[in-house]
JSON list of C-alpha atoms in Angstrom, two decimals:
[
{"chain": "A", "resi": 1, "resn": "MET", "atom": "CA", "xyz": [100.61, 131.56, 119.79]},
{"chain": "A", "resi": 2, "resn": "PRO", "atom": "CA", "xyz": [98.33, 134.62, 119.25]},
{"chain": "A", "resi": 3, "resn": "ILE", "atom": "CA", "xyz": [95.25, 132.47, 118.52]},
{"chain": "A", "resi": 4, "resn": "ILE", "atom": "CA", "xyz": [93.69, 131.30, 121.79]},
{"chain": "A", "resi": 5, "resn": "ILE", "atom": "CA", "xyz": [91.04, 128.60, 122.04]},
{"chain": "A", "resi": 6, "resn": "ASN", "atom": "CA", "xyz": [88.71, 129.29, 124.96]},
{"chain": "A", "resi": 7, "resn": "ILE", "atom": "CA", "xyz": [87.38, 125.81, 125.45]},
{"chain": "A", "resi": 8, "resn": "ASP", "atom": "CA", "xyz": [87.38, 125.97, 129.29]},
{"chain": "A", "resi": 9, "resn": "VAL", "atom": "CA", "xyz": [84.91, 128.87, 129.32]},
{"chain": "A", "resi": 10, "resn": "MET", "atom": "CA", "xyz": [82.43, 127.09, 127.04]},
{"chain": "A", "resi": 11, "resn": "MET", "atom": "CA", "xyz": [82.89, 123.79, 128.92]},
{"chain": "A", "resi": 12, "resn": "ALA", "atom": "CA", "xyz": [82.04, 125.54, 132.18]},
{"chain": "A", "resi": 13, "resn": "ARG", "atom": "CA", "xyz": [78.94, 127.16, 130.61]},
{"chain": "A", "resi": 14, "resn": "ARG", "atom": "CA", "xyz": [77.71, 123.85, 129.23]},
{"chain": "A", "resi": 15, "resn": "LYS", "atom": "CA", "xyz": [78.76, 122.01, 132.41]},
{"chain": "A", "resi": 16, "resn": "MET", "atom": "CA", "xyz": [80.69, 119.46, 130.40]},
{"chain": "A", "resi": 17, "resn": "SER", "atom": "CA", "xyz": [83.77, 117.53, 131.51]},
{"chain": "A", "resi": 18, "resn": "ALA", "atom": "CA", "xyz": [86.90, 117.20, 129.41]},
{"chain": "A", "resi": 19, "resn": "SER", "atom": "CA", "xyz": [86.46, 113.48, 128.88]},
{"chain": "A", "resi": 20, "resn": "GLU", "atom": "CA", "xyz": [82.83, 113.93, 127.79]},
{"chain": "A", "resi": 21, "resn": "LEU", "atom": "CA", "xyz": [83.77, 116.71, 125.37]},
{"chain": "A", "resi": 22, "resn": "ALA", "atom": "CA", "xyz": [86.65, 114.64, 123.92]},
{"chain": "A", "resi": 23, "resn": "GLU", "atom": "CA", "xyz": [84.29, 111.75, 123.34]},
{"chain": "A", "resi": 24, "resn": "ARG", "atom": "CA", "xyz": [81.67, 113.94, 121.68]},
{"chain": "A", "resi": 25, "resn": "VAL", "atom": "CA", "xyz": [84.22, 115.65, 119.45]},
{"chain": "A", "resi": 26, "resn": "GLY", "atom": "CA", "xyz": [85.94, 112.37, 118.56]},
{"chain": "A", "resi": 27, "resn": "ILE", "atom": "CA", "xyz": [89.43, 113.28, 119.70]},
{"chain": "A", "resi": 28, "resn": "THR", "atom": "CA", "xyz": [91.58, 111.84, 122.44]},
{"chain": "A", "resi": 29, "resn": "PRO", "atom": "CA", "xyz": [91.72, 113.51, 125.89]},
{"chain": "A", "resi": 30, "resn": "ALA", "atom": "CA", "xyz": [95.40, 114.15, 125.19]},
{"chain": "A", "resi": 31, "resn": "ASN", "atom": "CA", "xyz": [94.60, 116.09, 122.02]},
{"chain": "A", "resi": 32, "resn": "LEU", "atom": "CA", "xyz": [91.87, 118.03, 123.85]},
{"chain": "A", "resi": 33, "resn": "SER", "atom": "CA", "xyz": [94.45, 118.94, 126.47]},
{"chain": "A", "resi": 34, "resn": "ILE", "atom": "CA", "xyz": [96.77, 120.19, 123.69]},
{"chain": "A", "resi": 35, "resn": "LEU", "atom": "CA", "xyz": [93.94, 122.43, 122.45]},
{"chain": "A", "resi": 36, "resn": "LYS", "atom": "CA", "xyz": [93.07, 123.67, 125.94]},
{"chain": "A", "resi": 37, "resn": "ASN", "atom": "CA", "xyz": [96.69, 124.49, 126.76]},
{"chain": "A", "resi": 38, "resn": "ASN", "atom": "CA", "xyz": [97.17, 126.30, 123.44]},
{"chain": "A", "resi": 39, "resn": "ARG", "atom": "CA", "xyz": [99.96, 123.99, 122.34]},
{"chain": "A", "resi": 40, "resn": "ALA", "atom": "CA", "xyz": [98.25, 123.11, 119.06]},
{"chain": "A", "resi": 41, "resn": "ARG", "atom": "CA", "xyz": [99.81, 124.43, 115.86]},
{"chain": "A", "resi": 42, "resn": "ALA", "atom": "CA", "xyz": [96.61, 124.15, 113.84]},
{"chain": "A", "resi": 43, "resn": "ILE", "atom": "CA", "xyz": [93.05, 122.93, 114.08]},
{"chain": "A", "resi": 44, "resn": "ARG", "atom": "CA", "xyz": [91.11, 121.17, 111.34]},
{"chain": "A", "resi": 45, "resn": "PHE", "atom": "CA", "xyz": [87.77, 122.63, 110.28]},
{"chain": "A", "resi": 46, "resn": "SER", "atom": "CA", "xyz": [86.21, 119.25, 111.00]},
{"chain": "A", "resi": 47, "resn": "THR", "atom": "CA", "xyz": [87.46, 119.43, 114.60]},
{"chain": "A", "resi": 48, "resn": "LEU", "atom": "CA", "xyz": [86.27, 123.03, 114.97]},
{"chain": "A", "resi": 49, "resn": "GLU", "atom": "CA", "xyz": [82.87, 122.01, 113.59]},
{"chain": "A", "resi": 50, "resn": "ALA", "atom": "CA", "xyz": [82.68, 119.10, 116.06]},
{"chain": "A", "resi": 51, "resn": "LEU", "atom": "CA", "xyz": [83.64, 121.42, 118.95]},
{"chain": "A", "resi": 52, "resn": "CYS", "atom": "CA", "xyz": [80.97, 123.95, 117.99]},
{"chain": "A", "resi": 53, "resn": "ARG", "atom": "CA", "xyz": [78.37, 121.20, 117.66]},
{"chain": "A", "resi": 54, "resn": "ALA", "atom": "CA", "xyz": [79.29, 119.65, 121.02]},
{"chain": "A", "resi": 55, "resn": "LEU", "atom": "CA", "xyz": [79.42, 123.02, 122.85]},
{"chain": "A", "resi": 56, "resn": "ASP", "atom": "CA", "xyz": [76.51, 124.54, 120.92]},
{"chain": "A", "resi": 57, "resn": "CYS", "atom": "CA", "xyz": [78.41, 127.70, 120.08]},
{"chain": "A", "resi": 58, "resn": "GLN", "atom": "CA", "xyz": [79.94, 129.69, 117.24]},
{"chain": "A", "resi": 59, "resn": "PRO", "atom": "CA", "xyz": [83.62, 129.50, 116.23]},
{"chain": "A", "resi": 60, "resn": "GLY", "atom": "CA", "xyz": [83.97, 133.12, 117.29]},
{"chain": "A", "resi": 61, "resn": "GLU", "atom": "CA", "xyz": [83.05, 132.18, 120.84]},
{"chain": "A", "resi": 62, "resn": "LEU", "atom": "CA", "xyz": [85.87, 129.66, 120.93]},
{"chain": "A", "resi": 63, "resn": "LEU", "atom": "CA", "xyz": [88.61, 131.51, 119.05]},
{"chain": "A", "resi": 64, "resn": "GLU", "atom": "CA", "xyz": [90.28, 134.68, 120.26]},
{"chain": "A", "resi": 65, "resn": "TYR", "atom": "CA", "xyz": [93.16, 136.65, 118.82]},
{"chain": "A", "resi": 66, "resn": "ARG", "atom": "CA", "xyz": [95.67, 138.12, 121.25]},
{"chain": "A", "resi": 67, "resn": "PRO", "atom": "CA", "xyz": [98.73, 139.73, 119.62]},
{"chain": "A", "resi": 68, "resn": "TYR", "atom": "CA", "xyz": [102.18, 138.91, 120.97]},
{"chain": "A", "resi": 69, "resn": "GLY", "atom": "CA", "xyz": [102.88, 140.82, 124.17]},
{"chain": "A", "resi": 70, "resn": "GLU", "atom": "CA", "xyz": [99.25, 140.75, 125.28]},
{"chain": "A", "resi": 71, "resn": "GLU", "atom": "CA", "xyz": [99.26, 136.97, 126.02]},
{"chain": "A", "resi": 72, "resn": "ASP", "atom": "CA", "xyz": [99.15, 135.75, 129.66]},
{"chain": "B", "resi": 1, "resn": "MET", "atom": "CA", "xyz": [107.42, 88.98, 104.07]},
{"chain": "B", "resi": 2, "resn": "LYS", "atom": "CA", "xyz": [106.47, 91.85, 106.35]},
{"chain": "B", "resi": 3, "resn": "ILE", "atom": "CA", "xyz": [108.84, 94.81, 106.11]},
{"chain": "B", "resi": 4, "resn": "LEU", "atom": "CA", "xyz": [107.83, 96.62, 109.32]},
{"chain": "B", "resi": 5, "resn": "GLY", "atom": "CA", "xyz": [106.45, 95.57, 112.69]},
{"chain": "B", "resi": 6, "resn": "GLU", "atom": "CA", "xyz": [106.82, 92.43, 114.75]},
{"chain": "B", "resi": 7, "resn": "GLY", "atom": "CA", "xyz": [108.40, 89.47, 112.98]},
{"chain": "B", "resi": 8, "resn": "SER", "atom": "CA", "xyz": [109.40, 91.68, 110.06]},
{"chain": "B", "resi": 9, "resn": "LEU", "atom": "CA", "xyz": [112.47, 92.21, 107.94]},
{"chain": "B", "resi": 10, "resn": "CYS", "atom": "CA", "xyz": [113.20, 95.36, 109.94]},
{"chain": "B", "resi": 11, "resn": "ARG", "atom": "CA", "xyz": [113.22, 93.44, 113.23]},
{"chain": "B", "resi": 12, "resn": "LEU", "atom": "CA", "xyz": [115.42, 90.77, 111.65]},
{"chain": "B", "resi": 13, "resn": "MET", "atom": "CA", "xyz": [117.88, 93.40, 110.41]},
{"chain": "B", "resi": 14, "resn": "GLU", "atom": "CA", "xyz": [118.03, 95.00, 113.87]},
{"chain": "B", "resi": 15, "resn": "ARG", "atom": "CA", "xyz": [119.04, 91.66, 115.39]},
{"chain": "B", "resi": 16, "resn": "PHE", "atom": "CA", "xyz": [121.44, 90.97, 112.53]},
{"chain": "B", "resi": 17, "resn": "CYS", "atom": "CA", "xyz": [123.16, 94.30, 113.23]},
{"chain": "B", "resi": 18, "resn": "GLY", "atom": "CA", "xyz": [123.68, 93.15, 116.81]},
{"chain": "B", "resi": 19, "resn": "LEU", "atom": "CA", "xyz": [125.16, 89.84, 115.67]},
{"chain": "B", "resi": 20, "resn": "LEU", "atom": "CA", "xyz": [127.44, 91.58, 113.19]},
{"chain": "B", "resi": 21, "resn": "MET", "atom": "CA", "xyz": [128.64, 93.89, 115.93]},
{"chain": "B", "resi": 22, "resn": "ILE", "atom": "CA", "xyz": [129.57, 90.93, 118.12]},
{"chain": "B", "resi": 23, "resn": "ALA", "atom": "CA", "xyz": [131.30, 89.14, 115.26]},
{"chain": "B", "resi": 24, "resn": "GLY", "atom": "CA", "xyz": [133.04, 92.35, 114.21]},
{"chain": "B", "resi": 25, "resn": "GLY", "atom": "CA", "xyz": [134.24, 92.98, 117.75]},
{"chain": "B", "resi": 26, "resn": "LEU", "atom": "CA", "xyz": [135.72, 89.50, 118.01]},
{"chain": "B", "resi": 27, "resn": "PHE", "atom": "CA", "xyz": [137.37, 89.91, 114.62]},
{"chain": "B", "resi": 28, "resn": "LEU", "atom": "CA", "xyz": [138.90, 93.25, 115.60]},
{"chain": "B", "resi": 29, "resn": "VAL", "atom": "CA", "xyz": [140.27, 91.83, 118.84]},
{"chain": "B", "resi": 30, "resn": "GLY", "atom": "CA", "xyz": [141.95, 88.95, 116.99]},
{"chain": "B", "resi": 31, "resn": "LEU", "atom": "CA", "xyz": [142.92, 90.98, 113.93]},
{"chain": "B", "resi": 32, "resn": "PRO", "atom": "CA", "xyz": [146.73, 91.05, 114.41]},
{"chain": "B", "resi": 33, "resn": "TRP", "atom": "CA", "xyz": [146.83, 87.23, 114.66]},
{"chain": "B", "resi": 34, "resn": "ILE", "atom": "CA", "xyz": [144.26, 86.67, 111.91]},
{"chain": "B", "resi": 35, "resn": "LEU", "atom": "CA", "xyz": [146.20, 88.95, 109.56]},
{"chain": "B", "resi": 36, "resn": "ARG", "atom": "CA", "xyz": [149.51, 87.31, 110.42]},
{"chain": "B", "resi": 37, "resn": "PHE", "atom": "CA", "xyz": [147.99, 83.88, 109.76]},
{"chain": "B", "resi": 38, "resn": "TYR", "atom": "CA", "xyz": [146.65, 85.15, 106.42]},
{"chain": "B", "resi": 39, "resn": "PHE", "atom": "CA", "xyz": [150.04, 86.56, 105.46]},
{"chain": "B", "resi": 40, "resn": "ASN", "atom": "CA", "xyz": [151.81, 83.32, 106.36]},
{"chain": "B", "resi": 41, "resn": "PHE", "atom": "CA", "xyz": [149.19, 81.31, 104.48]},
{"chain": "B", "resi": 42, "resn": "LYS", "atom": "CA", "xyz": [149.53, 83.44, 101.33]},
{"chain": "B", "resi": 43, "resn": "GLY", "atom": "CA", "xyz": [153.28, 83.66, 101.63]},
{"chain": "B", "resi": 44, "resn": "HIS", "atom": "CA", "xyz": [153.24, 87.47, 101.70]},
{"chain": "B", "resi": 45, "resn": "ALA", "atom": "CA", "xyz": [156.32, 89.21, 102.99]},
{"chain": "B", "resi": 46, "resn": "GLY", "atom": "CA", "xyz": [156.86, 92.73, 104.20]},
{"chain": "B", "resi": 47, "resn": "MET", "atom": "CA", "xyz": [156.04, 94.48, 107.43]},
{"chain": "B", "resi": 48, "resn": "THR", "atom": "CA", "xyz": [154.89, 97.61, 105.54]},
{"chain": "B", "resi": 49, "resn": "LEU", "atom": "CA", "xyz": [151.98, 95.82, 103.89]},
{"chain": "B", "resi": 50, "resn": "TYR", "atom": "CA", "xyz": [151.07, 94.11, 107.16]},
{"chain": "B", "resi": 51, "resn": "VAL", "atom": "CA", "xyz": [151.00, 97.39, 109.09]},
{"chain": "B", "resi": 52, "resn": "THR", "atom": "CA", "xyz": [149.09, 99.15, 106.30]},
{"chain": "B", "resi": 53, "resn": "MET", "atom": "CA", "xyz": [146.43, 96.46, 106.22]},
{"chain": "B", "resi": 54, "resn": "LEU", "atom": "CA", "xyz": [146.25, 96.45, 110.00]},
{"chain": "B", "resi": 55, "resn": "VAL", "atom": "CA", "xyz": [145.64, 100.20, 110.12]},
{"chain": "B", "resi": 56, "resn": "VAL", "atom": "CA", "xyz": [143.10, 100.09, 107.28]},
{"chain": "B", "resi": 57, "resn": "LEU", "atom": "CA", "xyz": [141.19, 97.22, 108.81]},
{"chain": "B", "resi": 58, "resn": "TYR", "atom": "CA", "xyz": [141.23, 98.68, 112.32]},
{"chain": "B", "resi": 59, "resn": "VAL", "atom": "CA", "xyz": [139.99, 102.10, 111.20]},
{"chain": "B", "resi": 60, "resn": "SER", "atom": "CA", "xyz": [137.35, 100.67, 108.90]},
{"chain": "B", "resi": 61, "resn": "GLY", "atom": "CA", "xyz": [136.41, 98.02, 111.45]},
{"chain": "B", "resi": 62, "resn": "LEU", "atom": "CA", "xyz": [135.93, 100.49, 114.31]},
{"chain": "B", "resi": 63, "resn": "CYS", "atom": "CA", "xyz": [134.01, 102.91, 112.12]},
{"chain": "B", "resi": 64, "resn": "GLY", "atom": "CA", "xyz": [132.00, 99.99, 110.78]},
{"chain": "B", "resi": 65, "resn": "MET", "atom": "CA", "xyz": [131.07, 98.91, 114.31]},
{"chain": "B", "resi": 66, "resn": "LEU", "atom": "CA", "xyz": [129.94, 102.45, 115.16]},
{"chain": "B", "resi": 67, "resn": "ILE", "atom": "CA", "xyz": [127.96, 102.64, 111.91]},
{"chain": "B", "resi": 68, "resn": "LEU", "atom": "CA", "xyz": [126.27, 99.35, 112.78]},
{"chain": "B", "resi": 69, "resn": "TRP", "atom": "CA", "xyz": [125.45, 100.69, 116.26]},
{"chain": "B", "resi": 70, "resn": "GLN", "atom": "CA", "xyz": [123.84, 103.81, 114.78]},
{"chain": "B", "resi": 71, "resn": "GLY", "atom": "CA", "xyz": [122.01, 101.70, 112.21]},
{"chain": "B", "resi": 72, "resn": "LYS", "atom": "CA", "xyz": [120.72, 99.38, 114.94]},
{"chain": "B", "resi": 73, "resn": "GLN", "atom": "CA", "xyz": [119.31, 102.34, 116.87]},
{"chain": "B", "resi": 74, "resn": "ILE", "atom": "CA", "xyz": [117.65, 103.69, 113.70]},
{"chain": "B", "resi": 75, "resn": "LEU", "atom": "CA", "xyz": [116.07, 100.30, 113.08]},
{"chain": "B", "resi": 76, "resn": "ARG", "atom": "CA", "xyz": [114.92, 100.26, 116.70]},
{"chain": "B", "resi": 77, "resn": "ASN", "atom": "CA", "xyz": [113.20, 103.64, 116.15]},
{"chain": "B", "resi": 78, "resn": "ILE", "atom": "CA", "xyz": [111.56, 102.28, 113.00]},
{"chain": "B", "resi": 79, "resn": "ASN", "atom": "CA", "xyz": [110.38, 99.17, 114.83]},
{"chain": "B", "resi": 80, "resn": "ALA", "atom": "CA", "xyz": [108.94, 101.37, 117.56]},
{"chain": "B", "resi": 81, "resn": "SER", "atom": "CA", "xyz": [106.85, 103.07, 114.82]},
{"chain": "B", "resi": 82, "resn": "ASP", "atom": "CA", "xyz": [108.61, 106.36, 115.46]},
{"chain": "B", "resi": 83, "resn": "PRO", "atom": "CA", "xyz": [111.11, 106.75, 112.63]},
{"chain": "B", "resi": 84, "resn": "PHE", "atom": "CA", "xyz": [110.70, 110.46, 111.94]},
{"chain": "B", "resi": 85, "resn": "THR", "atom": "CA", "xyz": [112.48, 112.00, 114.86]},
{"chain": "B", "resi": 86, "resn": "GLY", "atom": "CA", "xyz": [115.43, 114.29, 115.41]},
{"chain": "B", "resi": 87, "resn": "ASP", "atom": "CA", "xyz": [117.23, 111.30, 116.92]},
{"chain": "B", "resi": 88, "resn": "THR", "atom": "CA", "xyz": [117.08, 109.37, 113.63]},
{"chain": "B", "resi": 89, "resn": "ALA", "atom": "CA", "xyz": [118.31, 112.40, 111.71]},
{"chain": "B", "resi": 90, "resn": "GLN", "atom": "CA", "xyz": [121.23, 112.82, 114.12]},
{"chain": "B", "resi": 91, "resn": "ARG", "atom": "CA", "xyz": [122.18, 109.15, 113.78]},
{"chain": "B", "resi": 92, "resn": "MET", "atom": "CA", "xyz": [122.12, 109.40, 109.98]},
{"chain": "B", "resi": 93, "resn": "ARG", "atom": "CA", "xyz": [124.43, 112.41, 110.27]},
{"chain": "B", "resi": 94, "resn": "ARG", "atom": "CA", "xyz": [126.80, 110.39, 112.47]},
{"chain": "B", "resi": 95, "resn": "ILE", "atom": "CA", "xyz": [126.80, 107.58, 109.91]},
{"chain": "B", "resi": 96, "resn": "ALA", "atom": "CA", "xyz": [127.75, 110.12, 107.24]},
{"chain": "B", "resi": 97, "resn": "LEU", "atom": "CA", "xyz": [130.64, 111.36, 109.39]},
{"chain": "B", "resi": 98, "resn": "LEU", "atom": "CA", "xyz": [131.78, 107.80, 110.19]},
{"chain": "B", "resi": 99, "resn": "CYS", "atom": "CA", "xyz": [131.97, 106.89, 106.50]},
{"chain": "B", "resi": 100, "resn": "LEU", "atom": "CA", "xyz": [134.53, 109.63, 105.90]},
{"chain": "B", "resi": 101, "resn": "PRO", "atom": "CA", "xyz": [137.47, 108.09, 107.84]},
{"chain": "B", "resi": 102, "resn": "VAL", "atom": "CA", "xyz": [136.85, 104.77, 106.10]},
{"chain": "B", "resi": 103, "resn": "ALA", "atom": "CA", "xyz": [136.93, 106.45, 102.69]},
{"chain": "B", "resi": 104, "resn": "ALA", "atom": "CA", "xyz": [140.03, 108.42, 103.65]},
{"chain": "B", "resi": 105, "resn": "VAL", "atom": "CA", "xyz": [141.97, 105.42, 104.94]},
{"chain": "B", "resi": 106, "resn": "TYR", "atom": "CA", "xyz": [141.18, 103.32, 101.88]},
{"chain": "B", "resi": 107, "resn": "LEU", "atom": "CA", "xyz": [142.06, 106.09, 99.43]},
{"chain": "B", "resi": 108, "resn": "LEU", "atom": "CA", "xyz": [145.32, 106.78, 101.28]},
{"chain": "B", "resi": 109, "resn": "ALA", "atom": "CA", "xyz": [146.09, 103.06, 101.39]},
{"chain": "B", "resi": 110, "resn": "THR", "atom": "CA", "xyz": [146.22, 102.94, 97.60]},
{"chain": "B", "resi": 111, "resn": "ILE", "atom": "CA", "xyz": [149.67, 104.54, 97.89]},
{"chain": "B", "resi": 112, "resn": "LEU", "atom": "CA", "xyz": [151.01, 101.39, 99.50]},
{"chain": "B", "resi": 113, "resn": "MET", "atom": "CA", "xyz": [148.41, 98.94, 98.21]},
{"chain": "B", "resi": 114, "resn": "PRO", "atom": "CA", "xyz": [147.69, 99.96, 94.63]},
{"chain": "B", "resi": 115, "resn": "SER", "atom": "CA", "xyz": [144.50, 98.13, 93.79]},
{"chain": "B", "resi": 116, "resn": "MET", "atom": "CA", "xyz": [141.31, 99.02, 91.94]},
{"chain": "B", "resi": 117, "resn": "LEU", "atom": "CA", "xyz": [139.29, 97.31, 94.66]},
{"chain": "B", "resi": 118, "resn": "VAL", "atom": "CA", "xyz": [140.80, 99.52, 97.37]},
{"chain": "B", "resi": 119, "resn": "VAL", "atom": "CA", "xyz": [140.05, 102.66, 95.34]},
{"chain": "B", "resi": 120, "resn": "LEU", "atom": "CA", "xyz": [136.52, 101.42, 94.70]},
{"chain": "B", "resi": 121, "resn": "VAL", "atom": "CA", "xyz": [135.85, 100.85, 98.42]},
{"chain": "B", "resi": 122, "resn": "GLY", "atom": "CA", "xyz": [137.10, 104.37, 99.15]},
{"chain": "B", "resi": 123, "resn": "ILE", "atom": "CA", "xyz": [134.84, 105.90, 96.52]},
{"chain": "B", "resi": 124, "resn": "VAL", "atom": "CA", "xyz": [131.85, 103.83, 97.65]},
{"chain": "B", "resi": 125, "resn": "PHE", "atom": "CA", "xyz": [132.25, 105.07, 101.23]},
{"chain": "B", "resi": 126, "resn": "LEU", "atom": "CA", "xyz": [132.50, 108.67, 100.00]},
{"chain": "B", "resi": 127, "resn": "PHE", "atom": "CA", "xyz": [129.25, 108.12, 98.12]},
{"chain": "B", "resi": 128, "resn": "LEU", "atom": "CA", "xyz": [127.65, 106.56, 101.21]},
{"chain": "B", "resi": 129, "resn": "ALA", "atom": "CA", "xyz": [128.76, 109.52, 103.34]},
{"chain": "B", "resi": 130, "resn": "ALA", "atom": "CA", "xyz": [127.06, 111.96, 100.94]},
{"chain": "B", "resi": 131, "resn": "LEU", "atom": "CA", "xyz": [123.93, 109.82, 100.74]},
{"chain": "B", "resi": 132, "resn": "ALA", "atom": "CA", "xyz": [123.66, 109.50, 104.52]},
{"chain": "B", "resi": 133, "resn": "ALA", "atom": "CA", "xyz": [124.10, 113.28, 104.95]},
{"chain": "B", "resi": 134, "resn": "ILE", "atom": "CA", "xyz": [121.28, 113.90, 102.46]},
{"chain": "B", "resi": 135, "resn": "LEU", "atom": "CA", "xyz": [119.03, 111.34, 104.15]},
{"chain": "B", "resi": 136, "resn": "ALA", "atom": "CA", "xyz": [119.76, 112.98, 107.53]},
{"chain": "B", "resi": 137, "resn": "GLU", "atom": "CA", "xyz": [118.33, 116.26, 106.19]},
{"chain": "B", "resi": 138, "resn": "VAL", "atom": "CA", "xyz": [115.34, 114.45, 104.72]},
{"chain": "B", "resi": 139, "resn": "PHE", "atom": "CA", "xyz": [114.61, 112.78, 108.09]},
{"chain": "B", "resi": 140, "resn": "LEU", "atom": "CA", "xyz": [114.95, 116.15, 109.84]},
{"chain": "B", "resi": 141, "resn": "GLN", "atom": "CA", "xyz": [112.37, 117.66, 107.46]},
{"chain": "B", "resi": 142, "resn": "ALA", "atom": "CA", "xyz": [110.13, 114.65, 108.01]},
{"chain": "B", "resi": 143, "resn": "ALA", "atom": "CA", "xyz": [110.44, 115.07, 111.81]},
{"chain": "B", "resi": 144, "resn": "ARG", "atom": "CA", "xyz": [109.34, 118.71, 111.46]},
{"chain": "B", "resi": 145, "resn": "PHE", "atom": "CA", "xyz": [106.38, 117.74, 109.28]},
{"chain": "B", "resi": 146, "resn": "LYS", "atom": "CA", "xyz": [105.41, 115.01, 111.75]},
{"chain": "B", "resi": 147, "resn": "GLN", "atom": "CA", "xyz": [105.54, 117.41, 114.68]},
{"chain": "B", "resi": 148, "resn": "GLU", "atom": "CA", "xyz": [103.39, 119.88, 112.74]},
{"chain": "B", "resi": 149, "resn": "ASN", "atom": "CA", "xyz": [100.93, 117.09, 111.95]},
{"chain": "B", "resi": 150, "resn": "ASP", "atom": "CA", "xyz": [100.89, 115.79, 115.54]},
{"chain": "B", "resi": 151, "resn": "LEU", "atom": "CA", "xyz": [100.03, 119.28, 116.79]},
{"chain": "B", "resi": 152, "resn": "THR", "atom": "CA", "xyz": [97.23, 119.71, 114.24]},
{"chain": "B", "resi": 153, "resn": "ILE", "atom": "CA", "xyz": [94.07, 118.64, 116.07]}
]
């Protein structure tokens, strides 16, 4: 998937654990893991808003576009 | 009455499918003797009719048992609150395929057993085969939508 969600980077900056972030965002740890591992097909604006609020960042800091062939 | 969940119609139907399978199995095992008894009771003569009915009932009985097995598994998926899966779609497709031999054997049997009822059963199973094939595709679409929804965070 060319759209990457860089949650790990922001979590490290804010010194927040996965379970704490999941609780603040209002999603299950399993769903947070799906986001972190880039297995999600889509993200709701409400979830993106909650992530930005919890990590005190902009959507652009979380979302990155990497075309096919440039992914890890 | 509850339709889904514990103590529901769906759970009852799943168990009923199991009971029907047991009863059907016993009936199929004893079919030659049951049919002979019926023929003697009704005073029917003729080996041709006996063999025809035996073949029709064995084919439809075996296919019916397999259809019940697939239906039982579908009901189990529904009771597990996970109806929209590829597994359900595949089982519906198998039911569609299993209806075809039943339809074929009944329609062919009209040659030796000319009866409106026999023709009707054949046509009904053809209709059921088509319906099950359509429902299989619908369940496959539903499984895709569900997967999309499950991966939307």
